[in-house]
Coordinates of C-alpha atoms in Angstrom, one line a residue:
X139 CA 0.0 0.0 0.0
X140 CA 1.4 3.1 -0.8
X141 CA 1.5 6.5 1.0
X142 CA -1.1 7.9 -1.1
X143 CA -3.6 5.0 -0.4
X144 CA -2.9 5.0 3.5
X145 CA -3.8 8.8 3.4
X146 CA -7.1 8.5 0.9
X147 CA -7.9 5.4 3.5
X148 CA -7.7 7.6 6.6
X149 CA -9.3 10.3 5.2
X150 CA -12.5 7.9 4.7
X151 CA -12.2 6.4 8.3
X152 CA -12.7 10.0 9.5
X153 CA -15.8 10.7 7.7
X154 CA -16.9 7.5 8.8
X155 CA -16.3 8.0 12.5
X156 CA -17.8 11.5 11.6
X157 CA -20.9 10.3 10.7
X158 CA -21.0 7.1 13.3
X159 CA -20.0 10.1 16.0
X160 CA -23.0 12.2 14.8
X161 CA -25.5 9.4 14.8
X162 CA -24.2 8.6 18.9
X163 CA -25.2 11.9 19.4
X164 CA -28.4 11.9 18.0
X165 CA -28.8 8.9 20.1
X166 CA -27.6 10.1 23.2
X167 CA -29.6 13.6 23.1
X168 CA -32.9 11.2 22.3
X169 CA -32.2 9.1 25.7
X170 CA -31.2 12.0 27.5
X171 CA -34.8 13.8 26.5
X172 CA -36.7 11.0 27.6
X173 CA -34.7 10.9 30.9
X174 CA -35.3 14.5 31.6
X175 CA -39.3 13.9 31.2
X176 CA -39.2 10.9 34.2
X177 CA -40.1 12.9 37.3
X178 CA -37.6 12.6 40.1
X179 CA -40.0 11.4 42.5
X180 CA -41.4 8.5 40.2
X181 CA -43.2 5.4 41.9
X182 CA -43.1 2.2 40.3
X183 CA -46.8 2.1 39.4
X184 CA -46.0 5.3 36.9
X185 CA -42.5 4.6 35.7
X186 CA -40.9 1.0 35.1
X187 CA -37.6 1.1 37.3
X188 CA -35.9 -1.4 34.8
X189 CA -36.7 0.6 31.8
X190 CA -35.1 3.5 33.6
X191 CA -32.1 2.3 34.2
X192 CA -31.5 0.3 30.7
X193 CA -31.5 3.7 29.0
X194 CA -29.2 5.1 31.8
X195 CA -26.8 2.3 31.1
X196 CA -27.3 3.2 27.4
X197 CA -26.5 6.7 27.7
X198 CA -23.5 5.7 29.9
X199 CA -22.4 3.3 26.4
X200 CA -23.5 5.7 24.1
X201 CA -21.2 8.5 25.5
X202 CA -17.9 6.1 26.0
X203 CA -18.4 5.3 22.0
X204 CA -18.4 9.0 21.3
X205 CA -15.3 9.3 23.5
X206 CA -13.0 6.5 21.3
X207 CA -14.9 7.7 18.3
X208 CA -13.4 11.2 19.0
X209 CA -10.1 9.4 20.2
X210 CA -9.9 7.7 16.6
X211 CA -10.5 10.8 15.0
X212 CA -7.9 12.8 16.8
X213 CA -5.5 10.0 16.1
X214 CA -6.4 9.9 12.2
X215 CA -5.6 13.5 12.0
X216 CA -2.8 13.7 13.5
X217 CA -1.1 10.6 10.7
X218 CA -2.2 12.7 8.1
X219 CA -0.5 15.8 9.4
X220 CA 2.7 13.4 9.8
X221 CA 2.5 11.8 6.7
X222 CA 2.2 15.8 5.4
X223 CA 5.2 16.4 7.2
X224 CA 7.2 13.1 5.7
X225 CA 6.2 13.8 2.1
X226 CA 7.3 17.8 3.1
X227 CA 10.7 15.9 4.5
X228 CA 11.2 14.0 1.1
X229 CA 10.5 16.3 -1.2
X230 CA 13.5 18.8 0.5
X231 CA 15.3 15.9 0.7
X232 CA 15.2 15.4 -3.0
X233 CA 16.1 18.8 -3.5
X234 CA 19.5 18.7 -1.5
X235 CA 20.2 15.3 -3.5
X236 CA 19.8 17.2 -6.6
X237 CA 22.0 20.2 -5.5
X238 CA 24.7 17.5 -4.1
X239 CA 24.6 16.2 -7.5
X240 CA 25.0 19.4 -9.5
X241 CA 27.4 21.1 -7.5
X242 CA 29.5 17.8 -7.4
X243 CA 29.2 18.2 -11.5
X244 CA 30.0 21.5 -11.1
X245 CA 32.8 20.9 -8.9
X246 CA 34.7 18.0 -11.5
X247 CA 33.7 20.2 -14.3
X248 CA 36.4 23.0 -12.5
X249 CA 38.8 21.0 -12.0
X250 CA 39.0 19.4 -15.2
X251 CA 39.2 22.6 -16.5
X252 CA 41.7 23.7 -14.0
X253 CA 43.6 20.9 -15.2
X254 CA 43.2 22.1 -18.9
X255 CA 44.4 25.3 -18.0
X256 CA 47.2 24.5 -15.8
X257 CA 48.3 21.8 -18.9
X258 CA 48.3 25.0 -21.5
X259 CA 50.1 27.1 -18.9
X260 CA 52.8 24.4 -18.6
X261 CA 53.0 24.0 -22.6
X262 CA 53.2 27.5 -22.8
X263 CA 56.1 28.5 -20.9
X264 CA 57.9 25.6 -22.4
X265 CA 57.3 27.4 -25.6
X266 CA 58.9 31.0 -24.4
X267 CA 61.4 29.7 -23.2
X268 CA 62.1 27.2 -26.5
X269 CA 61.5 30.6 -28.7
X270 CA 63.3 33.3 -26.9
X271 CA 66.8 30.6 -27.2
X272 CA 65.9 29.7 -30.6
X273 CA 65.5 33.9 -31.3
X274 CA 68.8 34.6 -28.9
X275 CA 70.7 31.8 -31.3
X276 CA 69.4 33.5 -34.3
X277 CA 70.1 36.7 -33.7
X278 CA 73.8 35.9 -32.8
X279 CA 74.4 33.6 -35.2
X280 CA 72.8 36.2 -37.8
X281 CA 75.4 39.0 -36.2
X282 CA 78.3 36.3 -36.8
X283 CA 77.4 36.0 -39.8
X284 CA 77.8 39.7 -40.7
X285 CA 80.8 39.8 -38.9
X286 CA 82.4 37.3 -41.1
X287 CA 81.2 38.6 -44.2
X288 CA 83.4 41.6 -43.2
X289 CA 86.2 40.0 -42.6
X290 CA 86.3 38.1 -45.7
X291 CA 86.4 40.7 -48.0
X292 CA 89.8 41.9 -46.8
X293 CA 91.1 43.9 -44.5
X294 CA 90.6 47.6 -46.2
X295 CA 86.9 46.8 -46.9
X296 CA 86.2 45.3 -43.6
X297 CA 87.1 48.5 -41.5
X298 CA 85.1 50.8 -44.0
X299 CA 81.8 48.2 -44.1
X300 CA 82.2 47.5 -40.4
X301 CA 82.2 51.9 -39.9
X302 CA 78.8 51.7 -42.0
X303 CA 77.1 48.7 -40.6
X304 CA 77.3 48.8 -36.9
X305 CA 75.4 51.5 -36.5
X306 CA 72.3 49.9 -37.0
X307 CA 73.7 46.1 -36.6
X308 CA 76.5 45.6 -34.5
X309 CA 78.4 42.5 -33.6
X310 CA 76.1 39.9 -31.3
X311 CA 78.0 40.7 -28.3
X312 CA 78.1 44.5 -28.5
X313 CA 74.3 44.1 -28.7
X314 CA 73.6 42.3 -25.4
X315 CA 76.0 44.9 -23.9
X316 CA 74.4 47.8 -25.3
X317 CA 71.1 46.3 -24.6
X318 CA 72.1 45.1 -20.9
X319 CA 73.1 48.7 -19.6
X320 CA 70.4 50.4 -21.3
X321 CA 67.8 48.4 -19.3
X322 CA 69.4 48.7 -16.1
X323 CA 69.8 52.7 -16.7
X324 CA 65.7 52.5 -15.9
X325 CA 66.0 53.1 -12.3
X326 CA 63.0 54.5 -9.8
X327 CA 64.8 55.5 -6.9
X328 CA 64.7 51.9 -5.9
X329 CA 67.6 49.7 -7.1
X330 CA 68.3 49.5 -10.9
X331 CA 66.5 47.3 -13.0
X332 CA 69.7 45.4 -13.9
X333 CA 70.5 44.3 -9.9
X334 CA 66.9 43.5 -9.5
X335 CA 66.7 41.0 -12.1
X336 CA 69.8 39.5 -10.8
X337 CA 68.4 38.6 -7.6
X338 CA 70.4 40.8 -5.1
X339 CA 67.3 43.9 -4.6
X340 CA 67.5 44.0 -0.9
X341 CA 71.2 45.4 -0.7
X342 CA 70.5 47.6 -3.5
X343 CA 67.3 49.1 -1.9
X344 CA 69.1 50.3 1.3
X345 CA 71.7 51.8 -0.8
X346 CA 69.1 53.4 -2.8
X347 CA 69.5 56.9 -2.9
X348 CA 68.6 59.4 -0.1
X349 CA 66.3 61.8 -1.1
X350 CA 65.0 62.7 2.3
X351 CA 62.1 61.4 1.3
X352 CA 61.6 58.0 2.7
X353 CA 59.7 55.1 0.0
X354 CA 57.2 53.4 2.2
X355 CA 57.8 50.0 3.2
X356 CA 54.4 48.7 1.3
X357 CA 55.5 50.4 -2.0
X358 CA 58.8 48.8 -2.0
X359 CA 56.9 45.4 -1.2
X360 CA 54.6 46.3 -4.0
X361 CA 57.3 47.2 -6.5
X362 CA 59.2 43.6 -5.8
X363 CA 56.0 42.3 -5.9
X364 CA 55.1 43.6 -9.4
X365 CA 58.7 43.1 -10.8
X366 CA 58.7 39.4 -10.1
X367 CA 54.9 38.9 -12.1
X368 CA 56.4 41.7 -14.9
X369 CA 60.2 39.1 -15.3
X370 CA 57.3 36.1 -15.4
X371 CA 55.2 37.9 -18.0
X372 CA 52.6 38.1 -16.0
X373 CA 51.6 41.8 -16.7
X374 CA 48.1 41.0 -16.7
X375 CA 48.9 40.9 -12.7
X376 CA 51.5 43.3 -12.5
X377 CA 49.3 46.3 -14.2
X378 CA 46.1 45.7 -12.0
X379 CA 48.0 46.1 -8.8
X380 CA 50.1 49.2 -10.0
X381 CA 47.0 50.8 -11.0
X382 CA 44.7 50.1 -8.1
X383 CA 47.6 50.8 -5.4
X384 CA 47.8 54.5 -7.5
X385 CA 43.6 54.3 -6.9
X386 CA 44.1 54.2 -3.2
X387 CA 47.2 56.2 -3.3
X388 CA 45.2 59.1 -4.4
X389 CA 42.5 58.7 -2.0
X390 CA 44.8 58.6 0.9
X391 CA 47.7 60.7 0.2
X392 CA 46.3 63.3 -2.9
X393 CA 47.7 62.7 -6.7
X394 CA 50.4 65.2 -5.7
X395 CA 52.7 63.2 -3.1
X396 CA 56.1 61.5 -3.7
X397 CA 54.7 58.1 -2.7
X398 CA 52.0 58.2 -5.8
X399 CA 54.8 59.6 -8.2
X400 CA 57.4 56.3 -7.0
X401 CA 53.6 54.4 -7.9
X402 CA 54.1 56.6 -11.5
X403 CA 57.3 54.9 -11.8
X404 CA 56.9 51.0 -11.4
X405 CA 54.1 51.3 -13.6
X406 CA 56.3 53.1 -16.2
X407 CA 58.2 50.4 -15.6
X408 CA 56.2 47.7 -16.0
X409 CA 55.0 50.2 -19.2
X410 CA 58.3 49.7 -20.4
X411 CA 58.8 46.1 -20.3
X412 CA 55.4 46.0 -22.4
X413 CA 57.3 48.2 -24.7
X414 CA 54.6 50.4 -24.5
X415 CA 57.3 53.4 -24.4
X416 CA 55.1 56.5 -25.0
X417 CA 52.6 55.4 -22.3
X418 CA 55.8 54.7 -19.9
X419 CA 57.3 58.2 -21.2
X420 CA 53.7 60.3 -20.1
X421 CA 53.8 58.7 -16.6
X422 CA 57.2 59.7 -16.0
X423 CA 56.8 62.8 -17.1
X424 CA 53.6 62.9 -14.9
X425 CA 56.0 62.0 -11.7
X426 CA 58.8 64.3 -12.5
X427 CA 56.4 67.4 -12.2
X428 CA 55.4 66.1 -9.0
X429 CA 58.8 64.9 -7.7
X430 CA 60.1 68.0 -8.6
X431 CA 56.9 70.3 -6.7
X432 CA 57.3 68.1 -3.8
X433 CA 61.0 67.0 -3.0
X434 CA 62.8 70.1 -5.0
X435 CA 64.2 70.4 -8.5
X436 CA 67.6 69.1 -7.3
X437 CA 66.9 65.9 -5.5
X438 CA 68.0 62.8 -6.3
X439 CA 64.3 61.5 -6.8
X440 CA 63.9 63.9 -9.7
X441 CA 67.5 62.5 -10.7
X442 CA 66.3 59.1 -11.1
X443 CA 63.3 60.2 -13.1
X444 CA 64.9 62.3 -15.6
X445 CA 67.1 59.1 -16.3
X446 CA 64.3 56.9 -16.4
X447 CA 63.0 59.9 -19.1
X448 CA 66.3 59.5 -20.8
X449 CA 65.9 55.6 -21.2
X450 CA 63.0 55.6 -23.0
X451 CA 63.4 58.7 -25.2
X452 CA 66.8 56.5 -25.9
X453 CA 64.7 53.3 -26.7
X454 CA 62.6 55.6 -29.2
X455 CA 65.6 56.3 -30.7
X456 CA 65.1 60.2 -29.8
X457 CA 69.0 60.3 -28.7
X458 CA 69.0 64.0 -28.9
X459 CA 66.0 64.9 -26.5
X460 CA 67.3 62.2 -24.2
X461 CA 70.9 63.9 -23.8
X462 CA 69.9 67.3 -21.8
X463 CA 67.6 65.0 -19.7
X464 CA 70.8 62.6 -18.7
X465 CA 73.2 65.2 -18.3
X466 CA 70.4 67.7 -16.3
X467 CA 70.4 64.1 -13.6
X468 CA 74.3 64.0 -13.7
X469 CA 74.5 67.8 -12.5
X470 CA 72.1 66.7 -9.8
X471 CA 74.0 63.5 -8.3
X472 CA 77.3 65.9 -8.7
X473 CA 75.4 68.2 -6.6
X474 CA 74.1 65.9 -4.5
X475 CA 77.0 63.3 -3.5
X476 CA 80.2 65.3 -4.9
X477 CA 82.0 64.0 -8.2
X478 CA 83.2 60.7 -6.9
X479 CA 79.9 58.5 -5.7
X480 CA 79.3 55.5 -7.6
X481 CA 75.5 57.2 -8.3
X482 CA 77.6 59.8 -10.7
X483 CA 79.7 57.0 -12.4
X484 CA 76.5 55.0 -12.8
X485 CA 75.1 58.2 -14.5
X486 CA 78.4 58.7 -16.9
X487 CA 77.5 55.5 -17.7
X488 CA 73.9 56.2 -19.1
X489 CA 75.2 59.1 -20.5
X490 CA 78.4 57.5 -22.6
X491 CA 75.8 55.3 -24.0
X492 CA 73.4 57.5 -25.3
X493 CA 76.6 59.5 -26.8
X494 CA 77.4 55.9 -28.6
X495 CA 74.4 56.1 -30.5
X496 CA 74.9 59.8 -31.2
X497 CA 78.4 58.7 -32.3
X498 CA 80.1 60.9 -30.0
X499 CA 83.5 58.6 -29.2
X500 CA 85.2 61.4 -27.8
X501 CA 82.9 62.3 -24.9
X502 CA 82.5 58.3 -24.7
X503 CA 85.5 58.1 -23.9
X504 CA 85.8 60.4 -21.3
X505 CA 82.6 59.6 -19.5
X506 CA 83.6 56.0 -19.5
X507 CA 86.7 56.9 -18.4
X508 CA 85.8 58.6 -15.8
X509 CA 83.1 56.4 -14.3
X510 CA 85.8 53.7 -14.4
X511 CA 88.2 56.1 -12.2
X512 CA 85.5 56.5 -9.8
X513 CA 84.1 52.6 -9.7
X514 CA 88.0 51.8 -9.4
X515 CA 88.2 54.1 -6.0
X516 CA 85.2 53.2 -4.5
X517 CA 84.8 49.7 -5.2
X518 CA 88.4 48.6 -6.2
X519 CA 90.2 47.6 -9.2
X520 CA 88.7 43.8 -9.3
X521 CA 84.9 44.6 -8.8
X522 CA 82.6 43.1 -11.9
X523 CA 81.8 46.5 -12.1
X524 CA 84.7 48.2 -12.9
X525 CA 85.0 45.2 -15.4
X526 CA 81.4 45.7 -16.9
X527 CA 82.1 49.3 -16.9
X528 CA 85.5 48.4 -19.1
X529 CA 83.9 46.4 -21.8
X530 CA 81.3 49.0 -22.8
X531 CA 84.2 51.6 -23.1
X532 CA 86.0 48.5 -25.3
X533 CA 82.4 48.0 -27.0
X534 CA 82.5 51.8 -28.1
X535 CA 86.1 51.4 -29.2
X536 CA 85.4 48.3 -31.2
X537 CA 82.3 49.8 -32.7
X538 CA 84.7 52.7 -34.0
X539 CA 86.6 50.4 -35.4
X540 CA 89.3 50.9 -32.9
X541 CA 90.0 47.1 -32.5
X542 CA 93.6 48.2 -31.0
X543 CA 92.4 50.2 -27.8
X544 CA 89.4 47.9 -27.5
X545 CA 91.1 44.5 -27.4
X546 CA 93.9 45.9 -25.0
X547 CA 90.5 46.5 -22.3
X548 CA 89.2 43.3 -23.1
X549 CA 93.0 41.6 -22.3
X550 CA 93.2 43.7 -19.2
X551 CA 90.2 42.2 -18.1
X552 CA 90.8 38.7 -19.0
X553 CA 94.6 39.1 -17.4
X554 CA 93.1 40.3 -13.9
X555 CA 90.7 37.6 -14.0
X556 CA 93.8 35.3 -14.8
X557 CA 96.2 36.7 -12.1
X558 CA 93.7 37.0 -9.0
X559 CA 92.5 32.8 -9.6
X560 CA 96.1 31.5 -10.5
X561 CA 98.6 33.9 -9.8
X562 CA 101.0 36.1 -11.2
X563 CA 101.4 35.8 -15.2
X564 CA 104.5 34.6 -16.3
X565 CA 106.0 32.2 -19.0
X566 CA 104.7 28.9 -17.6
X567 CA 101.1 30.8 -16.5
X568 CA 99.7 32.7 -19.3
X569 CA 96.4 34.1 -19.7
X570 CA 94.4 32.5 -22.6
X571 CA 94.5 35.7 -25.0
X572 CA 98.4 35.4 -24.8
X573 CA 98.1 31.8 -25.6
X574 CA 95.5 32.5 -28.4
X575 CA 98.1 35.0 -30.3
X576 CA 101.1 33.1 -30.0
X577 CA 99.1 29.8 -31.8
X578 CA 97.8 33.1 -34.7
X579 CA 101.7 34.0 -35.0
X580 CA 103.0 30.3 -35.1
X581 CA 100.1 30.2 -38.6
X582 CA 100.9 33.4 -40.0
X583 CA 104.1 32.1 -40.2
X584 CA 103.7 28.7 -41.4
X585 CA 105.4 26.7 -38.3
X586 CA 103.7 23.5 -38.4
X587 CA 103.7 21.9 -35.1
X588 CA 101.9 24.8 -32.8
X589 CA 101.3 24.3 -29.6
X590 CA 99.1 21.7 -28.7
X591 CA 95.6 22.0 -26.9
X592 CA 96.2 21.3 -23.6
X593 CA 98.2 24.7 -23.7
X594 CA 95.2 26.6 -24.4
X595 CA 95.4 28.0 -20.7
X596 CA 93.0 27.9 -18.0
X597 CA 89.8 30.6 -17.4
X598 CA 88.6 31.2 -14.7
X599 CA 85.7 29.6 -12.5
X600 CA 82.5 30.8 -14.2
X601 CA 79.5 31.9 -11.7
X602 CA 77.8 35.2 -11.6
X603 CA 80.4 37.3 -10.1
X604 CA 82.3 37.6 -13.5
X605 CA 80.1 37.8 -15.8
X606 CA 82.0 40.5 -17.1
X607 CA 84.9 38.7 -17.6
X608 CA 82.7 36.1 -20.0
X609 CA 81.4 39.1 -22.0
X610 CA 85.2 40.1 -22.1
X611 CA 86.0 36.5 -23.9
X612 CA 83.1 36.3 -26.0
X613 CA 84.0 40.0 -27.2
X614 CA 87.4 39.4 -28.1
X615 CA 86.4 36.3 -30.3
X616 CA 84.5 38.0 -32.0
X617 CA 87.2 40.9 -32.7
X618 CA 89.6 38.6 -33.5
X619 CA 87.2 37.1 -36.2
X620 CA 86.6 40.9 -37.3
X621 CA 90.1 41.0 -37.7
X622 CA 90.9 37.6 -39.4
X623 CA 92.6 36.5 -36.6
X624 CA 90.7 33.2 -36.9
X625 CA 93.8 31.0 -35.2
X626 CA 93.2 33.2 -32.2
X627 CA 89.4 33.2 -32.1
X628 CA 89.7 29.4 -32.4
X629 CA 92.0 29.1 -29.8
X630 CA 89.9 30.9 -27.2
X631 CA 86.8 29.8 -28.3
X632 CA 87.9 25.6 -27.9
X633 CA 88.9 27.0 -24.2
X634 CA 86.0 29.0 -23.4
X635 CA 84.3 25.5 -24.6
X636 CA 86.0 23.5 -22.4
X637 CA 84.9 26.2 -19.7
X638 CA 81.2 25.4 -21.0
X639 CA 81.2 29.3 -21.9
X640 CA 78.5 30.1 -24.8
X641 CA 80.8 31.4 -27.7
X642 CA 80.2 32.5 -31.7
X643 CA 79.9 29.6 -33.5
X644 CA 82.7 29.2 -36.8

């Protein structure tokens, strides 16, 4: 029997006991009537005492039937109000079935796409990567390839093509060194874009400069924040936060403090890394009105933006504007920190480069020269940045064609690196350049026999110290090739091999 035919059943039952519970009443009102006409005082002569009390006892019946008559009743009603209340229970319980069921869809549904998404993420970043080495080989292989070109059509010719080309397409080594202190010239009063990406940010942020102007301790946690998503690609992050952190910034502090012009500058960098140079130039220029209302027109702050001003006019190729802006910061950190802070050879540095591509070599030279003078005192002769600093003034040489002057820096370089490993140069400890040269004399004057390659020299440990010093060997390979020197370039590159050092290829 189902729940439907136990309530249809119960709901007859009670219209039966209705009726059977009317008809007792009926009953019991009739006996009670004729009771009420018996006078109390009765004799048996008028009234039959027997009579009397059968209807008495029958009322007495009568009125305990009613009683479990309106006992069943009570009782039916109250199972149909439960099974009401089960079939209520049921149905809600069928409905949290059917949302356990959807949301557990629901819930395999997201993570299969999660999966999906996490897969394509995976595959994608395996694809950068593949693509930007396969575009990094290309492009040096391509500026080899120029290079040797050059070389090969004699000596005369090669100086005058090399004067012509390298403008525009220099040698694959002079490109990542031009490229390398361009992009750490972007600085935002925080450390330079090329220590940050190296890993060592916390040093360079306490030795940022002092402006008297403090950077809060959430910006700079917001700018390392943002540079790590911007070096992952991830500006779809790194752009949100910049601009909703200038959002509260101008609710809190006004669109004229120093804290919402450093915010002006991480997004310009971030900007920048987009290559989205004229948006990154407007912010900038946007901060440096308010750096220099707010901390003074000779501040270090406004310093570091007119350099950052200088970098991308520089990437635009607008060498010209960017000059006055570069040397305006120089006069500044002069001001500032006298003539011999690291801060002012930094800036000679930004400044020889953009005179590079304005093909100034005589004020390279000096700025160069003089931001080597002053990393040499304040760091000392060995420090990767006095080396660095070395192989851009060598770069500029070589790009004048001045393969003389340039590959005496590059030696120096290599030499120091030789002498502070394995000690003092002499006939049976030579430096690999040295080496390298003797095997190019022993050829050009056809000596058979030359020394053999175990007496290629030694180089020293690679880590990330002296980088410098592997951009000073991959440099002079390539000069050497310029030249025709290929005994020399083949010399140094089978021991920069051995080193497991990244070289031109033949």
């Amino acid at each position: 029997m189902t729940q439907e035919d136990v309530i249809s059943n119960t709901k007859t039952v009670i219209q039966g006991l209705e009726a059977l519970k009317n008809e007792n009443n009926t009953l019991l009102n009739g006996i009670r009537s004729t009771l009420a006409k018996v006078p109390a005082n009765s004799n048996e002569s008028s009234f039959d005492r027997a009579n009397y009390l059968l209807m008495q006892e029958k009322a007495a019946i009568i009125e305990k039937s009613i009683g479990s008559i309106e006992l069943g009743l009570s009782e039916a009603q109250v199972m149909i109000a439960l099974q009401q209340h089960l079939q209520m229970v049921e149905a809600e319980k069928h409905k949290l079935r059917a949302q356990a069921k959807r949301l557990s869809q629901e819930n395999a549904w997201l993570r299969d796409e999660l999966s999906k998404t996490q897969q394509k993420l995976m595959d994608a970043d395996k694809d950068k990567i593949t693509l930007e080495q396969e575009n990094k080989h290309l492009k040096f292989n391509l500026s080899l390839k120029e290079i040797d070109g050059q070389a090969n059509t004699g000596s005369s010719s090669g100086v005058a093509g090399g004067s012509a080309d390298e403008g525009s397409n220099n040698n694959g080594s002079m490109i990542e060194r031009n490229k390398s202190d361009s992009d750490s010239a972007l600085e935002l009063g925080f450390p330079d874009e090329y220590d940050v990406q190296q890993g060592s940010q916390n040093e360079n942020v306490n030795n940022a400069p002092n402006t008297g102007y403090e950077i809060p301790a959430r910006i700079r946690t917001l700018h390392n924040l943002v540079i790590k998503y911007a070096q992952k690609g991830r500006y779809e992050v790194a752009v949100p936060l910049c601009k909703q952190a200038l959002e509260d910034l101008e609710k809190t502090s006004g669109p004229n403090h120093p804290d919402f012009a450093t915010m002006l500058n991480i997004l310009a960098l971030v900007y920048r890394d987009q290559h989205l140079y004229r948006e990154a130039t407007q912010l900038l220029n946007e901060a440096l009105q308010i750096r220099e209302k707010t901390l003074g027109p000779d501040d270090p702050g406004v310093a570091a933006t007119l350099n950052n001003l200088a970098v991308l006019y520089g990437k635009r190729g607008l060498y010209e504007e960017a000059l006055p802006l570069c040397k305006r910061a120089l006069a500044i950190r002069e001001k500032r920190y006298g003539p011999d802070h690291p801060d002012v050879a930094k800036q000679l540095n930004n400044l020889a480069l953009l005179c590079v591509n304005l093909g100034r070599f005589d004020e390279v030279h000096q700025y160069y020269s003089r931001a080597i003078e002053i990393y040499e005192k304040a760091l000392g002769p060995n420090d990767p940045v006095v080396y660095k600093t070395k192989n851009n003034l060598a770069s500029a040489l070589y790009k004048k064609s001045d393969f003389k002057r340039a590959d005496a820096i590059y030696k120096e370089v290599i030499s120091r690196a030789h002498e502070k490993e394995f000690g003092k140069i002499h006939e049976d400890n030579k430096p690999i350049w040295q080496i390298a040269e003797e095997r190019e004399e022993i050829k050009a004057k056809r000596r058979e026999n030359p020394p053999p390659a175990l007496e290629y020299g030694r180089i020293p440990v690679i880590n990330e110290t002296n980088a410098p010093i592997v951009q000073s060997i991959k440099n002079l390979i390539a000069s050497y090739r310029r030249q025709g020197k290929m005994e020399a370039a083949d010399t140094l590159e089978d021991c920069a091999q051995r080193a497991r050092i990244e070289v031109p290829k033949k």
